[in-house]
Short mmCIF file of C-alpha atoms in Angstrom, two decimals:
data_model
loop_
_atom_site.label_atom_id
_atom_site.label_comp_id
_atom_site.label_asym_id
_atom_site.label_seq_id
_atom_site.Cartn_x
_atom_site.Cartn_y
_atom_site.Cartn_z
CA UNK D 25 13.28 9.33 2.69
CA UNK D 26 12.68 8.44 -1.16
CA UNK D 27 9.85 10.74 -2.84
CA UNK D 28 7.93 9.00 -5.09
CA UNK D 29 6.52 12.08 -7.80
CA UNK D 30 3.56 10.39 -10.45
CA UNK D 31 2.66 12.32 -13.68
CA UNK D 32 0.12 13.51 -14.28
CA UNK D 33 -1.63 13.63 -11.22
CA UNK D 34 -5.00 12.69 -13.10
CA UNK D 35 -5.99 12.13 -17.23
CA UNK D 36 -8.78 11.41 -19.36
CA UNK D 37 -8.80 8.34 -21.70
CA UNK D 38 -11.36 6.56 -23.74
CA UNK D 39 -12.19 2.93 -23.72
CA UNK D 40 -9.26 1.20 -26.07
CA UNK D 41 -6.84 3.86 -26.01
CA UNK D 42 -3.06 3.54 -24.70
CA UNK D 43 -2.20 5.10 -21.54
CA UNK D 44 0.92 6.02 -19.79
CA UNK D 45 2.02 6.93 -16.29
CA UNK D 46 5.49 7.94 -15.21
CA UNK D 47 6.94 7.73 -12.04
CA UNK D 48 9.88 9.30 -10.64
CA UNK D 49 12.31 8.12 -7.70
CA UNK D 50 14.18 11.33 -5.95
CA UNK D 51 17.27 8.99 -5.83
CA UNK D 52 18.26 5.82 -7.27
CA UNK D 53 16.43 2.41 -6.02
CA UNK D 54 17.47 -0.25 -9.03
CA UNK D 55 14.16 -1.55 -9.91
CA UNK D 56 12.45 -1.79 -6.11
CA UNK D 57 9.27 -0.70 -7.78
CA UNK D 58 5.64 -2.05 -7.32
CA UNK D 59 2.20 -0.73 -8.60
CA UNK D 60 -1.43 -0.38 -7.60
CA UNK D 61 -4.46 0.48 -8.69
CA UNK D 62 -7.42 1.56 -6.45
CA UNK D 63 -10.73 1.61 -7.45
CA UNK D 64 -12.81 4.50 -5.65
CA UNK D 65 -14.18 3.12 -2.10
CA UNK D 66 -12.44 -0.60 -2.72
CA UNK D 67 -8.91 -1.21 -1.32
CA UNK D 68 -5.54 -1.22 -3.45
CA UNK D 69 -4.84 -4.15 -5.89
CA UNK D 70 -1.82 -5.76 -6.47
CA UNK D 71 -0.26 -4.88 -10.04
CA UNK D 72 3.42 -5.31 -10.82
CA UNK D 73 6.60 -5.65 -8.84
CA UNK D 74 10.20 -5.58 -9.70
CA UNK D 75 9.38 -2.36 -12.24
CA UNK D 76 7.86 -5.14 -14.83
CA UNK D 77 7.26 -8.34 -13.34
CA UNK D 78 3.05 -9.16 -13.53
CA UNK D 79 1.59 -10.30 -10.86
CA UNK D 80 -0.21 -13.75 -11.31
CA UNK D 81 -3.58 -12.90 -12.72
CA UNK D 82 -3.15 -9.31 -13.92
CA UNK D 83 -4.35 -8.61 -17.19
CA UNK D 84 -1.64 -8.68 -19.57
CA UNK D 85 -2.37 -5.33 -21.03
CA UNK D 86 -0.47 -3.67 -18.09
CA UNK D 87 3.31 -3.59 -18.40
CA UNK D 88 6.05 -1.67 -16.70
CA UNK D 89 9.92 -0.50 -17.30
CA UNK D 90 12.24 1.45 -15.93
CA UNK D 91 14.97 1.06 -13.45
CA UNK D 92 16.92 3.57 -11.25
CA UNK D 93 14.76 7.08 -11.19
CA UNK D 94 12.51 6.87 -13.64
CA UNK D 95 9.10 3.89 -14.55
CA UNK D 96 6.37 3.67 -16.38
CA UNK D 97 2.94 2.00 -16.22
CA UNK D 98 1.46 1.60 -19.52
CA UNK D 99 -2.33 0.24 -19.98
CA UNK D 100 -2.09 -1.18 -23.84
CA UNK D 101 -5.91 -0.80 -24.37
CA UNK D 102 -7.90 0.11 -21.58
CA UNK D 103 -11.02 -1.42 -20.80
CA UNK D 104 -13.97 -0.16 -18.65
CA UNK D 105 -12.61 -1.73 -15.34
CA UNK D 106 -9.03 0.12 -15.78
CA UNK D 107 -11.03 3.30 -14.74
CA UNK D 108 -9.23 3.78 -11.29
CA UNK D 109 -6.21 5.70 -9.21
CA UNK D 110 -2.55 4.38 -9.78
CA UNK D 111 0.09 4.28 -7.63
CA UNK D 112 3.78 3.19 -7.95
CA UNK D 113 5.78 2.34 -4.67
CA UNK D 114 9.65 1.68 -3.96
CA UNK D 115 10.57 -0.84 -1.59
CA UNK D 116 14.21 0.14 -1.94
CA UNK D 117 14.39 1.31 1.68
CA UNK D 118 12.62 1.79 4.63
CA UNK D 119 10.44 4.10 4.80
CA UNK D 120 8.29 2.46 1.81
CA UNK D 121 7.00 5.38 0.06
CA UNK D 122 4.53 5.97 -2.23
CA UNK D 123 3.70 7.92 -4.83
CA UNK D 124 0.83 10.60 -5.25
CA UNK D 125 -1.40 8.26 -7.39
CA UNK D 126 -2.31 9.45 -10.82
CA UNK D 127 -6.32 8.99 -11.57
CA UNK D 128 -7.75 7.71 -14.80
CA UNK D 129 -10.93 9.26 -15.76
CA UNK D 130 -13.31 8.39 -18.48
CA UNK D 131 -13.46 10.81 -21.36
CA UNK F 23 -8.53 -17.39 -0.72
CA UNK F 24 -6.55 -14.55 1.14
CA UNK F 25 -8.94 -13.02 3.40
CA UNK F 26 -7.57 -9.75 5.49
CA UNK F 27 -10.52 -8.25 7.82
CA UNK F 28 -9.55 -5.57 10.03
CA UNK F 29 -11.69 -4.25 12.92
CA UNK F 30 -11.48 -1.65 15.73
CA UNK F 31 -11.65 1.44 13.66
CA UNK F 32 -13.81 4.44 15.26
CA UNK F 33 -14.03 7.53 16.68
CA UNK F 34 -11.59 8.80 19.24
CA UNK F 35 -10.59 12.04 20.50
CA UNK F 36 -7.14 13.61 20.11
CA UNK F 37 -4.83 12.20 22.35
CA UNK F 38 -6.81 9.09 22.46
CA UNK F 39 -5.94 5.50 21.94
CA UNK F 40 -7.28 2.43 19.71
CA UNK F 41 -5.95 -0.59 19.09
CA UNK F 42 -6.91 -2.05 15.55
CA UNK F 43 -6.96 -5.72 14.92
CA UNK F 44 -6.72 -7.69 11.59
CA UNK F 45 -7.71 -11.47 11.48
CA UNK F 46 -5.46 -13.30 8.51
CA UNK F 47 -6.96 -16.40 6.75
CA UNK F 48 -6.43 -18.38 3.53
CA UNK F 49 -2.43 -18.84 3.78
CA UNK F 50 -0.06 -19.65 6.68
CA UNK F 51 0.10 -16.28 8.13
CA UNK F 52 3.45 -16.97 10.75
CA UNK F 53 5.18 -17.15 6.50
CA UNK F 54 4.76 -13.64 5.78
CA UNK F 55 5.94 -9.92 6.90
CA UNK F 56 2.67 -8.12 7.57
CA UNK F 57 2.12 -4.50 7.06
CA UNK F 58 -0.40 -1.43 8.16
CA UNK F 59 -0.97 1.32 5.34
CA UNK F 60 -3.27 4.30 5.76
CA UNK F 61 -5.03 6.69 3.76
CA UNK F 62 -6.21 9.50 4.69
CA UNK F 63 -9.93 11.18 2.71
CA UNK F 64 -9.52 12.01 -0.29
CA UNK F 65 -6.04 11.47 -0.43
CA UNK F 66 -2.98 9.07 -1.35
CA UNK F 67 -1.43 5.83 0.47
CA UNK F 68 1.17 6.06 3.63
CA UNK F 69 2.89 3.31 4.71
CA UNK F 70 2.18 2.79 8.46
CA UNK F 71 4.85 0.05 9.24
CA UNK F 72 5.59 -3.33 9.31
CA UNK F 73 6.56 -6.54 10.99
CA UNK F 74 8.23 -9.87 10.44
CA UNK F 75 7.42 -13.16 10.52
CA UNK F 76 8.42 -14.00 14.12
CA UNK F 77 7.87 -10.59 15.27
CA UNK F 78 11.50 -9.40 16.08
CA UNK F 79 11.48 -6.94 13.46
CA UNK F 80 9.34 -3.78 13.39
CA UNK F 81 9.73 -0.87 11.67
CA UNK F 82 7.69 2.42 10.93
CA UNK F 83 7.04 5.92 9.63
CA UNK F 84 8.33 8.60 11.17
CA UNK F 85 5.35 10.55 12.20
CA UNK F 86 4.36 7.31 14.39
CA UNK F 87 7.05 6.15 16.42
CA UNK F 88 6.78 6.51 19.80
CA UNK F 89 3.05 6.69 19.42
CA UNK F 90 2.07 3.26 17.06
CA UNK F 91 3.04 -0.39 18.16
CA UNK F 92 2.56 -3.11 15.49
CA UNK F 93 2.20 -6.71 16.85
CA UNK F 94 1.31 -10.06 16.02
CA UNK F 95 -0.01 -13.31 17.17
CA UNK F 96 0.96 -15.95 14.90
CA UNK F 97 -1.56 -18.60 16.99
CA UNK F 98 -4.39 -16.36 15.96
CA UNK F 99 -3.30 -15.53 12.56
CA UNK F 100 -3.64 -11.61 13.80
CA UNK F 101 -2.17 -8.37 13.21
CA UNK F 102 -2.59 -5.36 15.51
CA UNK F 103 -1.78 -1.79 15.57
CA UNK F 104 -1.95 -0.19 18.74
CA UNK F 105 -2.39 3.84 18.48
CA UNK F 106 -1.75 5.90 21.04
CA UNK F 107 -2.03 10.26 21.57
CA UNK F 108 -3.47 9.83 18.29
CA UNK F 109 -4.13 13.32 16.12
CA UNK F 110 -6.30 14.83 13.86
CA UNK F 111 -3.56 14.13 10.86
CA UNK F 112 -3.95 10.01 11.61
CA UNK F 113 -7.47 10.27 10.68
CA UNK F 114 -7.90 7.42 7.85
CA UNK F 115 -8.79 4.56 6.39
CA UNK F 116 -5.69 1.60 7.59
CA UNK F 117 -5.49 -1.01 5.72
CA UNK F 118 -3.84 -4.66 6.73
CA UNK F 119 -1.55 -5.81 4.35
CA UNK F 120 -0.02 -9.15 3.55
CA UNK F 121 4.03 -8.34 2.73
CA UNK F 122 5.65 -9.96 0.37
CA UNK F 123 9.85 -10.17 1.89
CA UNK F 124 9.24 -6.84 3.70
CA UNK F 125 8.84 -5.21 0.40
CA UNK F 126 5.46 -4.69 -1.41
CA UNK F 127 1.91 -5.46 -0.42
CA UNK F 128 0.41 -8.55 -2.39
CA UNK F 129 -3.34 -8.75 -0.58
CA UNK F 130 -5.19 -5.89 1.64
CA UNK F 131 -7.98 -6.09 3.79
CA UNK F 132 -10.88 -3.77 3.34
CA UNK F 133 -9.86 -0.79 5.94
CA UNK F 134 -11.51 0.62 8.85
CA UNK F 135 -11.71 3.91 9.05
CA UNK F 136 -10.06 5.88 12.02
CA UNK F 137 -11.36 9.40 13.09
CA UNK F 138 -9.52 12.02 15.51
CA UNK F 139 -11.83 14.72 16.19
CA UNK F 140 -13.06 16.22 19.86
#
């Protein structure tokens, strides 16, 4: 199976600033990578796919990169609403995996 | 609108069976894979498994073969997970997800929350 590994696990931010989340693949999956965020007590939303494609009627402030092992979600300027758990996901082979989720507090 | 409700979630004892149930509407439902996810409290996502469009294709997680069957009814724009000797560790929330190819999950339903406990 793929492991998925997020850093950090969780980070503190303030309204505006630019924020960063890595993700790592244990082996190679081109750029079979999707992202989610979860709001505590709602279900997961639909980000990105593809490592960087935005999904219709995302907020343009989120982008992603990387291919092979290694992504990246950045959140240009985060607003209120982007307070939430992320997770990144390969889809590269069965079983889909995902990882830990990394939490964005307010600080 | 997509619209994903699942039902059946509860309380069962270990060893136990359920059978959860999630009623598709706002797209053509016998288009897409369809996939279960589950979280367990306080903790991070797990793919369940997922089917295909005509229902000739199944596949799941490890720790649930043998035990989990997923299903559909196209007709009844429906997904189902049936759960059987189920065990503490499958306590969680399962989600019904619409699959976009058989890759990533576009829409989810709002859970229902599974408990294993005597």
């Amino acid at each position: 199976d793929i492991q998925m590994t997020q850093s950090p696990s969780s980070l503190s931010a303030s309204v505006g600033d630019r924020v960063t989340i890595t993700c790592r693949a244990s082996q190679g999956i081109t750029n079979s990578l999707a992202w989610y965020q979860q709001i505590p007590g709602k279900a997961p939303r639909f980000l990105l796919y593809a490592a960087s494609r935005l999904e219709s009627g995302v907020p343009s402030r989120f982008s992603g990169s990387g291919s092979g092992t290694y992504f990246t979600l950045t959140i240009s300027s985060l607003q209120p609403e982007d307070f939430a758990s992320y997770y990144c996901q390969q889809y590269y082979s069965i079983p889909r995996t995902f990882g830990q989720g990394t939490k964005v507090e307010i600080k | 609108e997509v619209q994903l409700v699942e039902s059946g979630g509860g309380l069962v004892q270990p060893g136990g069976s359920l059978r959860l149930s999630c009623a598709a509407s706002g797209f053509t439902f016998s288009n897409y894979w369809m996939s279960w996810v589950r979280q367990a409290p306080g903790k991070g996502l797990e793919w369940v498994a997922n089917i295909k469009q005509d229902g000739n294709e199944k596949y799941y997680v490890d720790s649930v073969k043998g035990r989990f069957t997923i299903s559909r009814d196209n007709a009844k724009s429906s997904l189902y997970l049936q759960m059987n000797s189920l065990r503490a560790e499958d306590t969680a929330v399962y989600y019904c997800a619409r699959t976009r190819g058989s890759y990533y999950f576009d829409s989810w339903g709002q859970g229902t929350l599974v408990t294993v406990s005597s």
